């Protein structure tokens, strides 16, 4: 492989990793604080993408930038509604109960999406300024990949700042360590849980908008992304944001390599990877064994 | 600020743990809550602060009925519970633990960080340390510091000497003496009854979820009841 092909492939892998990271970060954040595995995270992602196609339909020129606000907001509203209406009753229950409940939500949202957006696949173009390719050491690189990578860096950096440098972030970590003590210092942890869940949903919606110009948007993308994000989060260690970053890099590289070397085995390869990691470290690369 | 508990009944599922506990803590008073293992001391405190709400009975702060309020609201009213054991935010630093406690201080009662550092100078050097890695004594210090920063109007200390080395227990005694001098209202439970009674004005002995005996601390120390219910002898 010559240098330019290597560059193209590397940027492709990074871009895949970046969009995976934004979804998986939300999933793992919610798991970390709430100990809840949320299958419906895939729905928030799909609604973000669908909302983006609608907004771009209304405003062909500036639509994408508006969608960057609207998509995450749609997901946030869904997330807060679902948390307050259903999920807060399930905290502390068995994982299987939560899994089934959030899976049911995914099915309901999928059905509603068919009603609102139909079953046809939609697509949008990247905004003009980042449409097309640019040259990098002799390679042609899609400019939009840079948008996705930048979005992931902003999300990763933002979460790091939140969790290490703000009292809100400390509360999110404290509620994992000892929820009762947090309550006893006057924190309304019900609201904190709703907030964290909403933030997770918002990230899923953002990922949906960001991915929309690159992928076919339509039915099935919810289930497809939740499997991928779950693999990423599990490899990295459920609950660890840094783990999600490493996990998404691993999957991004594996997908790109697989697609080049043995396309028909690419997805098998990823599952194998997950099985190997879990066999060696059942709690993932950066996770901690559940108490 | 005074606390009145009036005939509360508390359950864990089916099991009827508190069977009509009544007690009161006057403004500025230190009151000891004594009893054998499983008597219901911790449950009484958890009921007062709303973590395990009482199913019936009344709890009043001055004249305000508070037994229906949620735990976080009670905390904001100034009920400050210091649970026993290693109850710190283990993944946060000491400084972050303190910052969360001082976030919403009750102005009239809050201690400043300087004052807390004067009382627990060790916490200054430990500021950057992860709280989960502190020794039992250091965690006890941190828990007390946290409570004071929030501005406690009533401090509920659950078995503060549990698991502490004798030297640290002596420190704790000094801190309790300071709190008493500062007229902080305190309810304290202890396995080490004689230790608690040294700093208390009054004491209650509970057994099987009901109050069996109540007396001023000095009287309680020499009473036949303390031997009957707790099996401890006169302090030597
Ligand atoms: N979470 C719980 N679920 C069920 N029963 C409980 C629970 N916590 C305490 N109990 C029971 O309630 C009773 C009172 O317990 P509590 O912890 O209040 O006693 P205590 O006086 O604080 O004892 P100790 O001195 O051992 O701390 C005991 O019989 C105990 O077994
Ligand atoms: Mg106890």
Coordinates of C-alpha atoms and ligand atoms in Angstrom, one line a residue:
Chain A
X1 CA 0.0 0.0 0.0
X2 CA 1.5 3.4 -0.9
X3 CA 1.4 6.4 1.3
X4 CA -1.6 8.1 -0.2
X5 CA -3.7 5.0 0.1
X6 CA -2.6 4.7 3.6
X7 CA -3.6 8.2 4.4
X8 CA -7.0 7.8 2.8
X9 CA -7.6 4.6 4.8
X10 CA -6.4 6.1 8.0
X11 CA -8.6 9.1 7.8
X12 CA -11.5 6.7 6.9
X13 CA -10.8 4.6 10.0
X14 CA -10.6 7.7 12.2
X15 CA -13.8 9.0 10.8
X16 CA -15.6 5.7 11.4
X17 CA -14.1 5.6 14.9
X18 CA -15.2 9.2 15.6
X19 CA -18.9 8.7 14.8
X20 CA -18.9 5.4 16.8
X21 CA -17.3 7.2 19.7
X22 CA -20.0 9.9 19.9
X23 CA -22.7 7.2 20.1
X24 CA -20.8 4.9 22.5
X25 CA -19.7 7.8 24.8
X26 CA -23.4 8.5 25.5
X27 CA -24.2 4.9 26.0
X28 CA -21.3 4.3 28.4
X29 CA -21.9 7.6 30.2
X30 CA -25.5 6.5 31.0
X31 CA -24.3 3.1 32.0
X32 CA -21.6 4.5 34.2
X33 CA -23.9 6.7 36.2
X34 CA -27.2 4.9 36.1
X35 CA -26.1 1.2 35.7
X36 CA -28.7 1.0 32.9
X37 CA -28.1 -0.6 29.5
X38 CA -30.2 1.5 27.1
X39 CA -31.0 -0.2 23.8
X40 CA -33.2 2.7 22.9
X41 CA -30.0 4.8 22.5
X42 CA -30.1 3.6 18.9
X43 CA -33.5 5.2 18.5
X44 CA -32.2 8.6 19.7
X45 CA -29.4 8.3 17.1
X46 CA -31.9 7.4 14.3
X47 CA -34.2 10.3 15.2
X48 CA -31.3 12.7 15.2
X49 CA -30.5 11.5 11.6
X50 CA -34.1 11.6 10.5
X51 CA -34.6 15.0 12.0
X52 CA -31.5 16.2 10.1
X53 CA -32.9 15.0 6.7
X54 CA -36.2 16.8 7.4
X55 CA -34.5 20.1 8.4
X56 CA -32.2 20.0 5.4
X57 CA -35.3 19.3 3.3
X58 CA -36.8 22.6 4.6
X59 CA -33.7 24.6 4.4
X60 CA -31.4 23.2 1.6
X61 CA -28.7 25.7 2.2
X62 CA -28.2 26.3 5.9
X63 CA -30.2 23.2 7.0
X64 CA -27.3 21.1 8.2
X65 CA -26.1 23.7 10.7
X66 CA -29.6 24.1 12.0
X67 CA -29.9 20.3 12.2
X68 CA -26.8 20.3 14.4
X69 CA -29.0 22.0 17.0
X70 CA -32.4 20.5 16.2
X71 CA -31.3 16.8 16.0
X72 CA -29.7 16.7 19.4
X73 CA -32.7 18.6 20.9
X74 CA -35.1 16.1 19.5
X75 CA -33.1 13.3 21.1
X76 CA -32.8 15.2 24.3
X77 CA -36.6 15.7 24.6
X78 CA -37.1 12.0 23.8
X79 CA -34.5 11.0 26.3
X80 CA -35.9 13.1 29.1
X81 CA -39.5 11.9 28.4
X82 CA -38.5 8.3 28.4
X83 CA -36.4 8.6 31.5
X84 CA -39.2 10.3 33.5
X85 CA -42.0 8.3 32.1
X86 CA -40.5 4.8 32.1
X87 CA -36.9 4.2 32.9
X88 CA -36.7 5.7 36.4
X89 CA -38.9 2.9 37.6
X90 CA -36.3 0.4 36.5
X91 CA -33.2 1.6 38.3
X92 CA -31.8 -1.1 40.5
X93 CA -33.7 -3.8 38.7
X94 CA -31.9 -6.7 36.9
X95 CA -30.1 -5.9 33.7
X96 CA -32.4 -8.3 31.8
X97 CA -35.5 -6.3 32.8
X98 CA -33.9 -3.1 31.7
X99 CA -32.7 -4.6 28.5
X100 CA -36.2 -5.8 27.6
X101 CA -37.9 -2.5 28.5
X102 CA -35.4 -0.4 26.5
X103 CA -35.7 -2.9 23.6
X104 CA -39.4 -2.5 23.7
X105 CA -38.9 1.3 23.5
X106 CA -36.6 0.8 20.5
X107 CA -39.4 -1.1 18.7
X108 CA -42.0 1.5 19.5
X109 CA -39.8 4.3 18.3
X110 CA -39.0 2.4 15.1
X111 CA -42.7 2.0 14.5
X112 CA -43.3 5.7 15.1
X113 CA -40.5 6.6 12.8
X114 CA -42.1 4.6 10.0
X115 CA -45.3 6.6 10.6
X116 CA -43.6 10.0 10.4
X117 CA -40.8 9.4 7.9
X118 CA -42.0 6.3 5.9
X119 CA -39.9 3.4 5.0
X120 CA -37.9 5.0 2.2
X121 CA -34.2 5.6 2.7
X122 CA -33.2 9.3 2.8
X123 CA -29.9 11.0 2.2
X124 CA -28.5 14.5 2.5
X125 CA -25.4 16.1 1.2
X126 CA -22.7 17.5 3.4
X127 CA -22.9 21.3 3.7
X128 CA -21.2 23.1 0.8
X129 CA -18.1 24.3 2.5
X130 CA -17.1 20.7 3.5
X131 CA -18.5 18.9 0.4
X132 CA -15.9 17.3 -1.8
X133 CA -12.3 16.3 -1.2
X134 CA -9.1 18.0 -0.3
X135 CA -5.5 16.9 -0.9
X136 CA -3.3 15.6 1.9
X137 CA 0.2 14.2 1.1
X138 CA -1.0 13.2 -2.4
X139 CA -4.2 11.6 -1.2
X140 CA -7.7 12.7 -1.8
X141 CA -9.5 12.9 1.5
X142 CA -13.3 13.7 2.0
X143 CA -13.5 17.0 3.7
X144 CA -16.5 15.9 5.7
X145 CA -14.5 13.3 7.5
X146 CA -12.7 16.2 9.2
X147 CA -16.1 17.5 10.5
X148 CA -16.8 14.1 12.0
X149 CA -13.4 13.8 13.6
X150 CA -13.6 17.4 14.9
X151 CA -17.1 16.6 16.4
X152 CA -15.6 13.6 18.2
X153 CA -12.8 15.6 19.6
X154 CA -15.1 18.3 20.8
X155 CA -17.4 15.7 22.5
X156 CA -14.5 13.8 24.0
X157 CA -12.8 17.0 25.3
X158 CA -16.1 18.3 26.6
X159 CA -17.0 15.2 28.5
X160 CA -13.5 15.1 30.0
X161 CA -13.8 18.7 31.1
X162 CA -17.3 18.1 32.5
X163 CA -16.3 15.0 34.5
X164 CA -13.0 16.3 35.9
X165 CA -13.4 20.1 36.2
X166 CA -17.0 20.9 37.1
X167 CA -19.1 20.2 40.2
X168 CA -21.8 18.7 38.0
X169 CA -19.3 16.2 36.7
X170 CA -18.1 15.4 40.2
X171 CA -21.7 14.7 41.1
X172 CA -22.1 12.4 38.2
X173 CA -19.1 10.4 39.5
X174 CA -20.2 10.8 43.2
X175 CA -23.6 9.3 42.4
X176 CA -21.8 6.1 41.3
X177 CA -19.6 6.0 44.4
X178 CA -22.4 6.6 46.9
X179 CA -25.8 7.9 45.9
X180 CA -27.1 8.1 49.5
X181 CA -24.3 10.3 50.7
X182 CA -25.0 12.6 47.7
X183 CA -28.7 12.8 48.6
X184 CA -27.6 13.7 52.1
X185 CA -25.7 16.7 50.9
X186 CA -28.8 18.0 49.3
X187 CA -28.6 16.8 45.7
X188 CA -31.8 15.9 44.0
X189 CA -30.4 12.7 42.4
X190 CA -33.6 12.0 40.4
X191 CA -33.0 15.2 38.5
X192 CA -29.3 14.3 38.2
X193 CA -30.2 10.9 36.7
X194 CA -32.6 12.6 34.3
X195 CA -29.9 15.0 33.3
X196 CA -27.3 12.4 32.7
X197 CA -29.7 10.3 30.6
X198 CA -30.7 13.4 28.7
X199 CA -27.1 14.2 28.0
X200 CA -26.5 10.6 26.7
X201 CA -29.5 10.9 24.4
X202 CA -28.4 14.3 23.2
X203 CA -25.0 12.8 22.2
X204 CA -26.8 10.0 20.3
X205 CA -28.9 12.6 18.4
X206 CA -25.7 14.6 17.6
X207 CA -24.1 11.4 16.2
X208 CA -27.1 10.8 14.1
X209 CA -27.0 14.3 12.6
X210 CA -23.2 14.1 12.0
X211 CA -23.5 10.7 10.3
X212 CA -26.5 11.6 8.1
X213 CA -24.5 13.1 5.2
X214 CA -22.4 9.9 5.0
X215 CA -25.0 7.1 5.3
X216 CA -28.3 6.0 4.1
X217 CA -30.8 7.3 6.7
X218 CA -33.8 5.1 7.3
X219 CA -35.3 2.1 9.1
X220 CA -32.9 -0.3 10.7
X221 CA -30.1 2.2 11.5
X222 CA -31.2 2.2 15.1
X223 CA -30.6 -1.5 15.6
X224 CA -27.4 -1.5 13.5
X225 CA -25.8 1.3 15.5
X226 CA -26.8 0.0 19.0
X227 CA -25.0 -3.3 18.2
X228 CA -21.9 -1.4 17.1
X229 CA -21.9 1.1 20.0
X230 CA -22.5 -1.7 22.4
X231 CA -19.5 -3.6 21.1
X232 CA -17.3 -0.5 21.4
X233 CA -18.5 0.2 24.9
X234 CA -18.0 -3.3 26.0
X235 CA -14.5 -3.6 24.6
X236 CA -13.5 -0.3 26.2
X237 CA -15.2 -1.2 29.5
X238 CA -18.8 -0.1 30.1
X239 CA -18.9 3.1 32.0
X240 CA -15.5 4.4 30.9
X241 CA -15.4 7.3 28.4
X242 CA -11.7 6.8 27.7
X243 CA -12.5 3.1 27.1
X244 CA -15.1 4.1 24.6
X245 CA -12.5 6.2 22.7
X246 CA -10.1 3.3 22.6
X247 CA -12.8 0.8 21.7
X248 CA -14.1 3.0 18.9
X249 CA -10.5 3.4 17.5
X250 CA -10.1 -0.4 17.6
X251 CA -13.3 -1.0 15.8
X252 CA -12.7 1.8 13.3
X253 CA -9.4 0.3 12.4
X254 CA -10.7 -3.3 12.4
X255 CA -13.6 -2.3 10.1
X256 CA -11.3 -0.5 7.7
X257 CA -8.7 -3.3 7.6
X258 CA -11.4 -5.9 7.3
X259 CA -13.1 -4.1 4.4
X260 CA -9.8 -3.9 2.5
X261 CA -8.4 -7.3 3.3
X262 CA -11.4 -9.6 3.5
X263 CA -14.6 -7.8 2.9
X264 CA -16.8 -10.8 3.5
X265 CA -15.2 -11.5 6.9
X266 CA -15.2 -7.9 8.1
X267 CA -18.1 -8.2 10.5
X268 CA -17.1 -11.6 11.8
X269 CA -13.7 -10.2 12.6
X270 CA -15.2 -7.5 14.8
X271 CA -17.3 -10.0 16.8
X272 CA -14.2 -12.2 17.2
X273 CA -12.3 -9.2 18.5
X274 CA -15.0 -8.6 21.1
X275 CA -15.0 -12.2 22.2
X276 CA -11.2 -12.2 22.6
X277 CA -11.2 -9.0 24.7
X278 CA -14.0 -10.3 26.9
X279 CA -12.3 -13.6 27.4
X280 CA -9.2 -11.9 28.6
X281 CA -10.8 -9.0 30.5
X282 CA -14.6 -9.6 31.0
X283 CA -15.1 -6.0 32.3
X284 CA -13.4 -4.5 29.1
X285 CA -10.1 -2.8 28.6
X286 CA -10.7 0.2 31.0
X287 CA -13.8 -0.9 32.9
X288 CA -13.9 -2.1 36.5
X289 CA -15.4 -5.4 37.6
X290 CA -19.0 -4.8 38.8
X291 CA -19.3 -4.8 42.6
Chain B
X1 CA -32.9 24.2 66.1
X2 CA -34.6 21.3 67.9
X3 CA -35.7 17.9 66.6
X4 CA -38.7 16.0 67.9
X5 CA -39.4 12.4 66.9
X6 CA -42.8 11.3 68.0
X7 CA -43.9 7.6 67.8
X8 CA -42.3 6.6 64.5
X9 CA -42.8 3.2 63.0
X10 CA -40.3 2.1 60.3
X11 CA -40.2 -1.1 58.2
X12 CA -37.7 -2.9 56.0
X13 CA -40.1 -4.7 53.7
X14 CA -42.3 -6.7 56.1
X15 CA -40.0 -6.5 59.1
X16 CA -41.2 -3.9 61.6
X17 CA -37.9 -2.4 62.9
X18 CA -38.9 0.8 64.7
X19 CA -41.9 0.3 66.9
X20 CA -42.9 3.8 68.1
X21 CA -39.6 5.6 68.8
X22 CA -39.9 8.9 70.5
X23 CA -37.1 11.3 71.3
X24 CA -36.1 14.9 71.2
X25 CA -32.9 16.9 70.8
X26 CA -33.0 20.4 72.1
X27 CA -31.3 23.4 70.4
X28 CA -27.6 23.2 71.0
X29 CA -27.8 19.9 72.9
X30 CA -25.8 16.7 72.3
X31 CA -27.8 13.6 72.7
X32 CA -26.6 10.0 72.7
X33 CA -28.7 7.2 71.2
X34 CA -27.5 3.9 72.7
X35 CA -28.5 0.3 72.2
X36 CA -27.1 -3.1 71.4
X37 CA -26.4 -4.3 67.8
X38 CA -29.6 -4.3 65.8
X39 CA -31.6 -2.2 68.3
X40 CA -32.5 0.3 65.6
X41 CA -30.1 3.2 66.1
X42 CA -29.1 3.5 62.5
X43 CA -32.6 3.0 61.3
X44 CA -33.8 5.8 63.6
X45 CA -31.3 8.1 62.0
X46 CA -32.1 7.0 58.5
X47 CA -35.8 7.6 59.2
X48 CA -35.1 11.1 60.5
X49 CA -33.1 12.1 57.4
X50 CA -35.5 10.5 55.0
X51 CA -33.4 7.7 53.7
X52 CA -35.7 5.0 55.1
X53 CA -38.9 7.0 55.7
X54 CA -41.0 6.2 58.7
X55 CA -44.4 4.7 57.8
X56 CA -46.2 6.5 60.6
X57 CA -45.5 8.9 63.4
X58 CA -44.3 12.5 63.3
X59 CA -40.9 14.1 63.0
X60 CA -40.6 17.8 63.6
X61 CA -37.8 20.4 63.1
X62 CA -38.8 23.1 65.5
X63 CA -42.5 23.1 64.8
X64 CA -42.3 22.1 61.1
X65 CA -43.5 18.6 60.2
X66 CA -40.8 17.0 58.1
X67 CA -41.6 13.3 58.0
X68 CA -43.0 13.5 54.5
X69 CA -40.2 15.4 52.9
X70 CA -37.7 13.8 50.6
X71 CA -34.1 13.2 51.9
X72 CA -32.5 15.8 49.7
X73 CA -34.9 18.5 50.9
X74 CA -34.2 17.5 54.5
X75 CA -30.5 17.8 53.9
X76 CA -31.2 21.3 52.5
X77 CA -33.1 22.2 55.7
X78 CA -29.9 21.4 57.7
X79 CA -30.3 17.8 58.7
X80 CA -26.8 16.5 58.3
X81 CA -26.3 12.8 58.4
X82 CA -22.8 11.3 58.9
X83 CA -23.2 7.6 58.2
X84 CA -20.8 5.0 59.7
X85 CA -18.2 3.3 57.6
X86 CA -16.2 4.3 54.5
X87 CA -18.9 6.6 53.1
X88 CA -16.9 9.0 51.0
X89 CA -16.9 9.5 47.2
X90 CA -14.0 7.1 46.6
X91 CA -13.1 8.1 43.1
X92 CA -13.0 11.8 43.8
X93 CA -10.2 13.7 45.5
X94 CA -10.5 15.1 49.0
X95 CA -10.9 18.6 47.6
X96 CA -13.7 17.5 45.3
X97 CA -15.4 15.7 48.1
X98 CA -15.3 18.9 50.1
X99 CA -16.4 21.1 47.2
X100 CA -19.6 19.0 46.7
X101 CA -20.4 19.4 50.4
X102 CA -19.9 23.2 50.4
X103 CA -21.9 23.8 47.2
X104 CA -25.1 24.8 48.9
X105 CA -24.1 25.9 52.4
X106 CA -26.8 27.2 54.8
X107 CA -25.3 30.6 55.5
X108 CA -26.2 30.9 59.2
X109 CA -24.6 27.6 60.2
X110 CA -21.9 26.9 57.5
X111 CA -18.3 26.6 58.5
X112 CA -15.8 28.2 56.2
X113 CA -13.1 26.0 54.6
X114 CA -10.5 27.8 56.7
X115 CA -12.3 26.9 59.9
X116 CA -12.7 23.3 58.8
X117 CA -9.0 23.2 57.9
X118 CA -8.1 24.6 61.3
X119 CA -10.0 21.8 62.9
X120 CA -8.7 19.1 60.6
X121 CA -5.2 20.3 59.5
X122 CA -4.5 16.9 57.9
X123 CA -7.1 17.5 55.2
X124 CA -5.0 20.3 53.8
X125 CA -2.1 18.0 52.9
X126 CA -4.5 15.3 51.7
X127 CA -6.4 17.7 49.4
X128 CA -5.3 16.1 46.1
X129 CA -5.5 12.5 47.3
X130 CA -8.2 10.1 46.1
X131 CA -10.7 9.7 48.9
X132 CA -11.1 6.0 48.4
X133 CA -7.4 5.5 49.4
X134 CA -7.6 7.3 52.7
X135 CA -7.3 5.5 56.0
X136 CA -10.4 4.9 58.1
X137 CA -9.5 7.8 60.4
X138 CA -8.8 10.2 57.5
X139 CA -12.2 9.2 56.0
X140 CA -13.9 10.0 59.3
X141 CA -12.2 13.4 59.3
X142 CA -13.4 14.0 55.7
X143 CA -17.0 12.9 56.6
X144 CA -17.1 15.3 59.5
X145 CA -15.5 18.2 57.5
X146 CA -18.1 17.6 54.8
X147 CA -20.9 17.8 57.3
X148 CA -19.6 21.1 58.8
X149 CA -19.1 22.8 55.4
X150 CA -22.7 22.2 54.5
X151 CA -23.8 24.2 57.6
X152 CA -25.5 21.6 59.8
X153 CA -28.3 22.7 62.0
X154 CA -28.6 19.2 63.4
X155 CA -25.7 16.8 63.0
X156 CA -26.5 13.1 63.2
X157 CA -23.4 11.0 63.8
X158 CA -23.7 7.3 63.4
X159 CA -21.0 5.3 65.3
X160 CA -18.2 7.8 64.6
X161 CA -15.6 5.7 66.5
X162 CA -16.3 2.5 64.6
X163 CA -13.1 0.9 63.3
X164 CA -10.9 3.8 64.5
X165 CA -7.5 3.4 66.3
X166 CA -7.5 4.6 69.9
X167 CA -5.4 7.7 69.0
X168 CA -8.0 8.8 66.5
X169 CA -10.8 8.1 68.9
X170 CA -9.2 10.6 71.2
X171 CA -9.1 13.2 68.3
X172 CA -12.7 12.5 67.7
X173 CA -13.4 13.3 71.4
X174 CA -11.7 16.6 70.9
X175 CA -13.8 17.4 67.9
X176 CA -17.0 16.5 69.7
X177 CA -16.0 18.7 72.6
X178 CA -15.5 21.6 70.1
X179 CA -18.9 21.0 68.5
X180 CA -20.5 21.0 71.9
X181 CA -18.8 24.3 72.9
X182 CA -20.0 25.7 69.5
X183 CA -23.5 24.7 70.4
X184 CA -24.0 22.5 67.4
X185 CA -27.0 20.3 67.9
X186 CA -25.9 16.7 67.8
X187 CA -27.5 13.3 67.9
X188 CA -24.9 10.6 68.2
X189 CA -25.0 6.7 68.3
X190 CA -22.3 4.7 69.7
X191 CA -21.4 1.1 70.6
X192 CA -18.9 2.7 72.9
X193 CA -21.6 4.1 75.2
X194 CA -19.3 5.6 77.8
X195 CA -17.4 7.5 75.1
X196 CA -20.6 9.1 73.8
X197 CA -21.9 9.9 77.2
X198 CA -18.7 11.8 78.0
X199 CA -19.7 14.4 75.4
X200 CA -23.5 14.2 75.6
X201 CA -26.0 16.1 77.7
X202 CA -28.6 13.4 77.6
X203 CA -28.9 9.8 76.4
X204 CA -31.6 7.3 75.3
X205 CA -31.3 3.6 75.5
X206 CA -33.3 1.8 72.8
X207 CA -34.0 -1.9 72.4
X208 CA -36.0 -3.7 69.7
X209 CA -37.1 -0.5 68.2
X210 CA -38.5 1.2 71.3
X211 CA -37.0 3.6 73.8
X212 CA -36.4 1.9 77.1
X213 CA -34.8 4.6 79.2
X214 CA -33.9 8.2 79.0
X215 CA -31.7 10.2 81.4
X216 CA -29.1 13.0 81.7
X217 CA -25.8 11.7 80.6
X218 CA -24.2 11.8 84.0
X219 CA -27.0 9.9 85.6
X220 CA -27.1 7.4 82.7
X221 CA -23.5 6.5 83.1
X222 CA -24.0 5.2 86.6
X223 CA -27.4 3.7 86.1
X224 CA -28.5 0.1 86.5
X225 CA -30.2 0.4 83.2
X226 CA -27.0 0.9 81.2
X227 CA -25.7 -2.3 82.7
X228 CA -29.0 -4.1 82.1
X229 CA -29.5 -3.0 78.5
X230 CA -26.0 -2.5 77.2
X231 CA -23.9 -4.7 79.6
X232 CA -21.3 -2.1 80.2
X233 CA -19.8 -1.3 83.6
X234 CA -18.9 2.0 85.2
X235 CA -16.2 3.9 83.5
X236 CA -12.9 3.6 85.2
Ligands
LIG1 N1 -31.5 -2.9 54.8 C1 -32.1 -3.7 55.7 N2 -33.0 -4.7 55.4 C2 -33.6 -5.4 56.3 N3 -33.4 -5.4 57.6 C3 -32.5 -4.4 58.0 C4 -31.8 -3.6 57.1 N4 -31.0 -2.8 57.9 C5 -31.2 -3.1 59.2 N5 -32.1 -4.1 59.3 C6 -32.5 -4.7 60.5 O1 -33.1 -3.7 61.3 C7 -32.8 -3.9 62.7 C8 -32.2 -2.6 63.2 O2 -31.0 -2.3 62.5 P1 -30.1 -1.1 62.7 O3 -29.1 -1.1 61.7 O4 -31.0 0.1 62.8 O5 -29.5 -1.4 64.2 P2 -28.3 -0.6 64.9 O6 -28.9 -0.3 66.3 O7 -27.8 0.5 64.1 O8 -27.3 -1.8 65.1 P3 -25.7 -1.7 65.0 O9 -25.2 -1.3 66.3 O10 -25.3 -3.1 64.6 O11 -25.3 -0.7 64.0 C9 -31.9 -5.1 62.7 O12 -32.6 -6.2 63.2 C10 -31.4 -5.3 61.3 O13 -31.1 -6.6 61.1
LIG2 MG1 -26.0 0.9 63.2

